[in-house]
mmCIF file of C-alpha atoms in Angstrom:
data_model
loop_
_atom_site.group_PDB
_atom_site.id
_atom_site.type_symbol
_atom_site.label_atom_id
_atom_site.label_comp_id
_atom_site.label_asym_id
_atom_site.label_seq_id
_atom_site.Cartn_x
_atom_site.Cartn_y
_atom_site.Cartn_z
ATOM 1 C CA MET A 1 -5.086 29.949 19.139
ATOM 2 C CA ALA A 2 -5.290 33.212 21.034
ATOM 3 C CA SER A 3 -1.541 33.080 21.654
ATOM 4 C CA ASP A 4 -1.003 33.508 17.904
ATOM 5 C CA LEU A 5 -2.452 37.023 17.936
ATOM 6 C CA PRO A 6 -0.011 39.853 17.177
ATOM 7 C CA LEU A 7 0.422 42.908 19.399
ATOM 8 C CA LEU A 8 -1.635 45.002 16.969
ATOM 9 C CA VAL A 9 -4.635 42.962 15.912
ATOM 10 C CA SER A 10 -7.211 44.087 13.365
ATOM 11 C CA PRO A 11 -10.917 43.349 13.764
ATOM 12 C CA GLN A 12 -10.708 40.844 10.913
ATOM 13 C CA GLN A 13 -7.783 39.075 12.582
ATOM 14 C CA LEU A 14 -9.588 38.845 15.918
ATOM 15 C CA LEU A 15 -12.924 37.635 14.535
ATOM 16 C CA PRO A 16 -11.973 33.953 13.988
ATOM 17 C CA HIS A 17 -10.456 33.777 17.475
ATOM 18 C CA LEU A 18 -13.652 34.711 19.334
ATOM 19 C CA GLY A 19 -14.308 31.957 21.838
ATOM 20 C CA ASP A 20 -10.732 30.655 21.880
ATOM 21 C CA ASP A 21 -9.595 29.057 25.113
ATOM 22 C CA GLY A 22 -7.397 31.406 27.078
ATOM 23 C CA LEU A 23 -8.634 34.537 25.291
ATOM 24 C CA LEU A 24 -9.828 37.438 27.449
ATOM 25 C CA ILE A 25 -11.271 40.438 25.612
ATOM 26 C CA VAL A 26 -11.541 43.564 27.769
ATOM 27 C CA ASP A 27 -13.675 46.588 26.843
ATOM 28 C CA LEU A 28 -12.533 49.804 28.548
ATOM 29 C CA GLY A 29 -14.996 52.128 26.875
ATOM 30 C CA LYS A 30 -17.891 54.040 28.387
ATOM 31 C CA PRO A 31 -20.492 51.816 30.059
ATOM 32 C CA VAL A 32 -23.282 53.222 27.884
ATOM 33 C CA VAL A 33 -21.382 52.257 24.722
ATOM 34 C CA TYR A 34 -20.651 48.775 26.080
ATOM 35 C CA GLN A 35 -24.327 48.302 26.909
ATOM 36 C CA GLN A 36 -25.283 49.163 23.336
ATOM 37 C CA ALA A 37 -22.680 47.086 21.529
ATOM 38 C CA HIS A 38 -19.474 45.275 22.383
ATOM 39 C CA VAL A 39 -17.264 42.632 20.844
ATOM 40 C CA PRO A 40 -18.825 39.213 21.560
ATOM 41 C CA GLY A 41 -17.436 37.826 24.798
ATOM 42 C CA ALA A 42 -15.854 41.118 25.868
ATOM 43 C CA LEU A 43 -15.777 41.877 29.576
ATOM 44 C CA HIS A 44 -16.289 45.493 30.637
ATOM 45 C CA LEU A 45 -13.712 47.000 32.997
ATOM 46 C CA ASP A 46 -13.978 50.335 34.765
ATOM 47 C CA PHE A 47 -10.842 52.224 33.746
ATOM 48 C CA LYS A 48 -10.710 53.953 37.139
ATOM 49 C CA ARG A 49 -9.333 50.704 38.560
ATOM 50 C CA LEU A 50 -6.210 51.035 36.412
ATOM 51 C CA GLN A 51 -4.852 53.928 38.468
ATOM 52 C CA ARG A 52 -4.213 54.617 42.137
ATOM 53 C CA ASN A 53 -6.374 57.780 42.061
ATOM 54 C CA THR A 54 -4.719 59.502 45.031
ATOM 55 C CA LEU A 55 -3.150 62.950 44.956
ATOM 56 C CA PRO A 56 -0.738 64.332 43.967
ATOM 57 C CA ALA A 57 -0.101 61.539 41.433
ATOM 58 C CA PRO A 58 -3.374 59.722 40.656
ATOM 59 C CA GLY A 59 -1.836 57.892 37.704
ATOM 60 C CA LEU A 60 0.468 55.682 39.751
ATOM 61 C CA LEU A 61 -0.047 51.938 39.649
ATOM 62 C CA PRO A 62 -2.643 50.712 42.137
ATOM 63 C CA GLU A 63 -1.370 49.278 45.394
ATOM 64 C CA ASP A 64 -0.410 45.602 45.182
ATOM 65 C CA ASP A 65 -3.548 44.356 46.921
ATOM 66 C CA ASP A 66 -5.719 46.372 44.551
ATOM 67 C CA LEU A 67 -3.714 45.168 41.556
ATOM 68 C CA ALA A 68 -4.111 41.535 42.572
ATOM 69 C CA ALA A 69 -7.846 42.048 43.143
ATOM 70 C CA LEU A 70 -8.278 43.731 39.769
ATOM 71 C CA LEU A 71 -6.468 40.992 37.853
ATOM 72 C CA SER A 72 -8.293 38.274 39.778
ATOM 73 C CA ASP A 73 -11.660 39.914 39.144
ATOM 74 C CA ILE A 74 -11.149 39.843 35.368
ATOM 75 C CA GLY A 75 -10.024 36.209 35.530
ATOM 76 C CA LEU A 76 -6.404 36.682 34.507
ATOM 77 C CA THR A 77 -4.076 33.694 34.664
ATOM 78 C CA PRO A 78 -0.436 33.459 33.533
ATOM 79 C CA ASP A 79 -1.620 31.754 30.313
ATOM 80 C CA THR A 80 -4.376 34.245 29.470
ATOM 81 C CA HIS A 81 -4.014 36.281 26.277
ATOM 82 C CA VAL A 82 -5.659 39.681 26.770
ATOM 83 C CA VAL A 83 -7.081 41.754 23.925
ATOM 84 C CA ALA A 84 -7.917 45.287 25.043
ATOM 85 C CA TYR A 85 -9.933 47.960 23.291
ATOM 86 C CA ASP A 86 -11.916 51.105 24.076
ATOM 87 C CA ASP A 87 -14.015 53.779 22.389
ATOM 88 C CA GLU A 88 -11.471 56.616 22.409
ATOM 89 C CA GLY A 89 -8.681 55.408 20.153
ATOM 90 C CA GLY A 90 -6.575 53.468 22.616
ATOM 91 C CA GLY A 91 -5.871 55.479 25.768
ATOM 92 C CA TRP A 92 -7.488 53.244 28.363
ATOM 93 C CA ALA A 93 -6.748 50.081 26.400
ATOM 94 C CA GLY A 94 -3.113 51.142 26.343
ATOM 95 C CA ARG A 95 -3.202 51.798 30.061
ATOM 96 C CA LEU A 96 -4.424 48.256 30.750
ATOM 97 C CA LEU A 97 -1.707 46.747 28.547
ATOM 98 C CA TRP A 98 0.947 48.937 30.178
ATOM 99 C CA LEU A 99 -0.313 47.779 33.593
ATOM 100 C CA LEU A 100 -0.109 44.147 32.485
ATOM 101 C CA ASP A 101 3.409 44.707 31.212
ATOM 102 C CA ALA A 102 4.345 46.311 34.531
ATOM 103 C CA VAL A 103 3.292 43.204 36.459
ATOM 104 C CA GLY A 104 5.165 40.961 34.026
ATOM 105 C CA HIS A 105 2.209 39.711 31.950
ATOM 106 C CA THR A 106 3.204 40.029 28.286
ATOM 107 C CA ARG A 107 0.466 38.015 26.572
ATOM 108 C CA TYR A 108 -1.589 40.894 25.200
ATOM 109 C CA SER A 109 -2.856 42.621 22.060
ATOM 110 C CA TYR A 110 -4.545 45.893 21.133
ATOM 111 C CA LEU A 111 -7.617 45.835 18.903
ATOM 112 C CA ASP A 112 -6.779 48.418 16.239
ATOM 113 C CA GLY A 113 -9.395 51.172 16.236
ATOM 114 C CA GLY A 114 -11.351 49.630 19.094
ATOM 115 C CA ILE A 115 -15.113 49.427 18.930
ATOM 116 C CA HIS A 116 -15.284 52.080 16.191
ATOM 117 C CA ALA A 117 -13.288 49.940 13.757
ATOM 118 C CA TRP A 118 -15.175 46.791 14.777
ATOM 119 C CA LEU A 119 -18.524 48.427 14.038
ATOM 120 C CA ALA A 120 -17.257 49.996 10.813
ATOM 121 C CA ASP A 121 -16.292 46.532 9.561
ATOM 122 C CA GLY A 122 -19.846 45.345 10.182
ATOM 123 C CA LEU A 123 -18.798 42.601 12.566
ATOM 124 C CA PRO A 124 -21.146 40.971 15.083
ATOM 125 C CA THR A 125 -21.728 42.558 18.483
ATOM 126 C CA GLU A 126 -23.492 41.750 21.738
ATOM 127 C CA ASP A 127 -25.393 43.981 24.138
ATOM 128 C CA THR A 128 -25.592 41.539 27.050
ATOM 129 C CA PRO A 129 -23.014 42.099 29.826
ATOM 130 C CA VAL A 130 -20.351 39.406 30.138
ATOM 131 C CA THR A 131 -19.624 38.039 33.587
ATOM 132 C CA ALA A 132 -16.021 37.289 34.443
ATOM 133 C CA ARG A 133 -14.823 33.994 35.835
ATOM 134 C CA PRO A 134 -12.562 35.202 38.647
ATOM 135 C CA SER A 135 -9.117 33.762 39.190
ATOM 136 C CA ASP A 136 -6.714 33.908 42.118
ATOM 137 C CA TYR A 137 -3.997 36.011 40.542
ATOM 138 C CA ARG A 138 -0.771 36.228 42.519
ATOM 139 C CA LEU A 139 1.536 39.143 41.831
ATOM 140 C CA GLY A 140 5.173 38.307 41.237
ATOM 141 C CA GLU A 141 8.100 40.643 40.721
ATOM 142 C CA LYS A 142 7.166 43.722 38.720
ATOM 143 C CA ASN A 143 8.959 44.477 35.464
ATOM 144 C CA PRO A 144 11.380 47.356 36.233
ATOM 145 C CA ARG A 145 11.543 48.232 32.513
ATOM 146 C CA THR A 146 7.915 49.365 32.313
ATOM 147 C CA ASP A 147 7.345 52.044 34.955
ATOM 148 C CA VAL A 148 9.696 54.903 35.874
ATOM 149 C CA PRO A 149 9.572 56.029 39.525
ATOM 150 C CA PHE A 150 9.889 59.719 40.351
ATOM 151 C CA GLU A 151 13.399 59.508 41.797
ATOM 152 C CA GLU A 152 14.724 57.898 38.609
ATOM 153 C CA MET A 153 12.842 60.376 36.452
ATOM 154 C CA LEU A 154 14.371 63.323 38.279
ATOM 155 C CA ALA A 155 17.851 61.820 38.056
ATOM 156 C CA ARG A 156 17.716 60.857 34.370
ATOM 157 C CA TYR A 157 15.290 63.137 32.506
ATOM 158 C CA ASN A 158 18.171 65.005 30.860
ATOM 159 C CA ALA A 159 20.531 62.071 30.261
ATOM 160 C CA ASP A 160 22.043 61.886 26.780
ATOM 161 C CA ASN A 161 20.582 58.443 26.105
ATOM 162 C CA VAL A 162 17.056 59.338 27.283
ATOM 163 C CA VAL A 163 14.298 61.044 25.316
ATOM 164 C CA ILE A 164 11.140 62.270 27.040
ATOM 165 C CA TRP A 165 8.013 61.839 24.897
ATOM 166 C CA ASP A 166 5.382 64.318 26.128
ATOM 167 C CA ALA A 167 1.998 63.111 24.887
ATOM 168 C CA ARG A 168 -0.122 65.986 26.243
ATOM 169 C CA SER A 169 -1.775 68.685 24.168
ATOM 170 C CA ARG A 170 0.345 71.427 22.625
ATOM 171 C CA GLU A 171 -1.223 73.949 25.007
ATOM 172 C CA GLU A 172 -0.198 71.907 28.028
ATOM 173 C CA PHE A 173 3.315 71.405 26.661
ATOM 174 C CA ASP A 174 3.746 75.139 25.947
ATOM 175 C CA GLY A 175 2.440 76.113 29.365
ATOM 176 C CA VAL A 176 -0.710 77.822 28.079
ATOM 177 C CA ARG A 177 -2.899 75.334 29.956
ATOM 178 C CA ALA A 178 -1.950 73.808 33.280
ATOM 179 C CA PHE A 179 -3.459 71.122 35.484
ATOM 180 C CA ALA A 180 -0.749 71.385 38.143
ATOM 181 C CA GLN A 181 0.999 74.115 40.129
ATOM 182 C CA LYS A 182 3.662 74.411 37.430
ATOM 183 C CA ALA A 183 2.948 74.886 33.731
ATOM 184 C CA GLY A 184 5.142 73.841 30.838
ATOM 185 C CA HIS A 185 7.253 70.766 30.182
ATOM 186 C CA MET A 186 10.402 68.981 31.275
ATOM 187 C CA PRO A 187 13.573 70.554 29.856
ATOM 188 C CA GLY A 188 14.418 68.828 26.588
ATOM 189 C CA ALA A 189 11.113 66.960 26.299
ATOM 190 C CA ILE A 190 9.704 66.301 22.834
ATOM 191 C CA HIS A 191 6.064 66.881 22.032
ATOM 192 C CA TYR A 192 4.066 64.332 20.017
ATOM 193 C CA GLU A 193 0.433 64.360 21.067
ATOM 194 C CA TRP A 194 -1.148 61.025 21.865
ATOM 195 C CA THR A 195 -3.840 61.407 19.194
ATOM 196 C CA GLU A 196 -1.401 62.000 16.319
ATOM 197 C CA PRO A 197 -0.995 58.282 15.511
ATOM 198 C CA MET A 198 -4.771 57.847 15.111
ATOM 199 C CA ASP A 199 -6.329 57.911 11.646
ATOM 200 C CA LYS A 200 -9.594 59.774 12.097
ATOM 201 C CA THR A 201 -10.617 58.849 8.534
ATOM 202 C CA ARG A 202 -10.307 55.111 9.327
ATOM 203 C CA ASN A 203 -12.240 54.814 12.587
ATOM 204 C CA LEU A 204 -9.237 55.623 14.822
ATOM 205 C CA ARG A 205 -7.054 52.816 13.512
ATOM 206 C CA LEU A 206 -3.347 53.501 13.637
ATOM 207 C CA ARG A 207 -1.934 55.429 10.708
ATOM 208 C CA ASP A 208 0.756 53.845 8.528
ATOM 209 C CA LEU A 209 3.468 52.562 10.864
ATOM 210 C CA ASP A 210 6.381 53.635 8.669
ATOM 211 C CA THR A 211 4.928 57.134 8.528
ATOM 212 C CA LEU A 212 4.724 57.205 12.327
ATOM 213 C CA ARG A 213 8.349 56.055 12.618
ATOM 214 C CA THR A 214 9.418 58.821 10.240
ATOM 215 C CA GLU A 215 7.464 61.493 12.116
ATOM 216 C CA LEU A 216 8.843 60.411 15.479
ATOM 217 C CA ALA A 217 12.399 60.242 14.162
ATOM 218 C CA ALA A 218 12.071 63.744 12.718
ATOM 219 C CA ARG A 219 11.335 64.986 16.233
ATOM 220 C CA GLY A 220 14.152 62.993 17.824
ATOM 221 C CA ILE A 221 12.167 60.032 19.191
ATOM 222 C CA THR A 222 14.261 57.114 17.967
ATOM 223 C CA PRO A 223 14.678 53.506 19.132
ATOM 224 C CA ASP A 224 18.401 53.925 19.858
ATOM 225 C CA LYS A 225 17.427 55.996 22.917
ATOM 226 C CA GLU A 226 15.565 55.035 26.056
ATOM 227 C CA ILE A 227 12.123 56.530 25.482
ATOM 228 C CA ILE A 228 9.957 57.598 28.428
ATOM 229 C CA THR A 229 6.358 58.649 27.785
ATOM 230 C CA HIS A 230 4.205 60.794 30.028
ATOM 231 C CA CYS A 231 1.096 62.981 30.016
ATOM 232 C CA GLN A 232 -0.875 64.245 33.034
ATOM 233 C CA THR A 233 -1.724 60.898 34.668
ATOM 234 C CA HIS A 234 -0.216 58.331 32.227
ATOM 235 C CA HIS A 235 -3.545 57.645 30.583
ATOM 236 C CA ARG A 236 -2.931 59.312 27.213
ATOM 237 C CA SER A 237 0.767 58.460 27.301
ATOM 238 C CA SER A 238 -0.011 54.780 27.894
ATOM 239 C CA PHE A 239 -1.256 54.788 24.314
ATOM 240 C CA SER A 240 1.959 56.491 23.226
ATOM 241 C CA TRP A 241 3.882 53.768 25.054
ATOM 242 C CA LEU A 242 1.803 51.159 23.240
ATOM 243 C CA VAL A 243 2.406 52.804 19.861
ATOM 244 C CA GLY A 244 6.134 52.698 20.568
ATOM 245 C CA LYS A 245 5.897 48.985 21.403
ATOM 246 C CA ILE A 246 3.970 48.355 18.173
ATOM 247 C CA LEU A 247 6.667 50.221 16.228
ATOM 248 C CA GLY A 248 9.291 47.921 17.709
ATOM 249 C CA PHE A 249 10.767 50.340 20.242
ATOM 250 C CA ASP A 250 11.939 47.816 22.807
ATOM 251 C CA ASN A 251 13.459 50.359 25.182
ATOM 252 C CA ILE A 252 10.322 52.338 25.987
ATOM 253 C CA ARG A 253 8.846 52.985 29.422
ATOM 254 C CA GLY A 254 6.093 55.054 31.020
ATOM 255 C CA TYR A 255 6.322 57.636 33.786
ATOM 256 C CA ALA A 256 3.143 56.936 35.732
ATOM 257 C CA GLY A 257 3.542 59.952 38.014
ATOM 258 C CA SER A 258 3.468 62.125 34.884
ATOM 259 C CA TRP A 259 2.798 65.857 35.034
ATOM 260 C CA SER A 260 0.479 65.604 38.025
ATOM 261 C CA GLU A 261 3.527 64.534 40.031
ATOM 262 C CA TRP A 262 6.248 66.496 38.211
ATOM 263 C CA GLY A 263 4.249 69.705 37.949
ATOM 264 C CA ASN A 264 3.336 69.697 41.646
ATOM 265 C CA HIS A 265 6.767 68.849 43.047
ATOM 266 C CA PRO A 266 8.895 71.713 44.479
ATOM 267 C CA ASP A 267 12.205 70.377 43.117
ATOM 268 C CA THR A 268 11.401 69.758 39.447
ATOM 269 C CA PRO A 269 12.696 71.951 36.588
ATOM 270 C CA VAL A 270 10.188 73.227 34.037
ATOM 271 C CA GLU A 271 10.423 74.989 30.679
ATOM 272 C CA LYS A 272 7.795 76.950 28.757
ATOM 273 C CA ASP A 273 7.537 77.633 25.030
ATOM 274 C CA LEU A 274 5.397 80.738 25.262
ATOM 275 C CA LYS A 275 5.521 82.817 22.085
#
């Protein structure tokens, strides 16, 4: 049964579940890649629909009407188990799963390594587009433990029991590159780039989980704290959020406004690590 799938599912684990009732596989990769090869039965979803895409914070959750339309269009029901993957190592797949978590849908998995790992294992693919069977998805109460609104972020970024996980590039964190009016990072934030958990020698599968826990702990990202991830638009940091969930960090959230909101707001403190 699809409901038996773990949060992190390997290609070999997913293979025997293809065609299961209640299983919805979502491909968030580039359209050209999907058209060439995708997991059998996988529906393609335009990742642009996962964000609000309005300035100054394009990474915010879509408006409720747009959210309901998106989830209805892909055929989501309360009993659906979603498996998400992409062609970039997990950013957009993570964003979809974070969005599902935010609306209270917790039946989901991430395909480890995405299409790269699936192809590397020599598993069957399709090149014919899959058509969704739409549902009439009704939004309920959102999960307040998934998203962090700006006002809460500003009030709690430096709290003793909070650790800010900045998933951007080192250059963005240090203030060398900026995609907002302000350059740098939140005071006290910890840098661990979103790509660091990916094993580039194993088709972008996650590296050893115990090694990741050790690396994060060495930088001060530990499960005894409330962990908040962010990047520029909470695309990259959605994968960081997902990695934390896979590692068993139950108290982990995402700041959807991310640096596009923080770095363009007049009242936010910023640090730089310029050498």
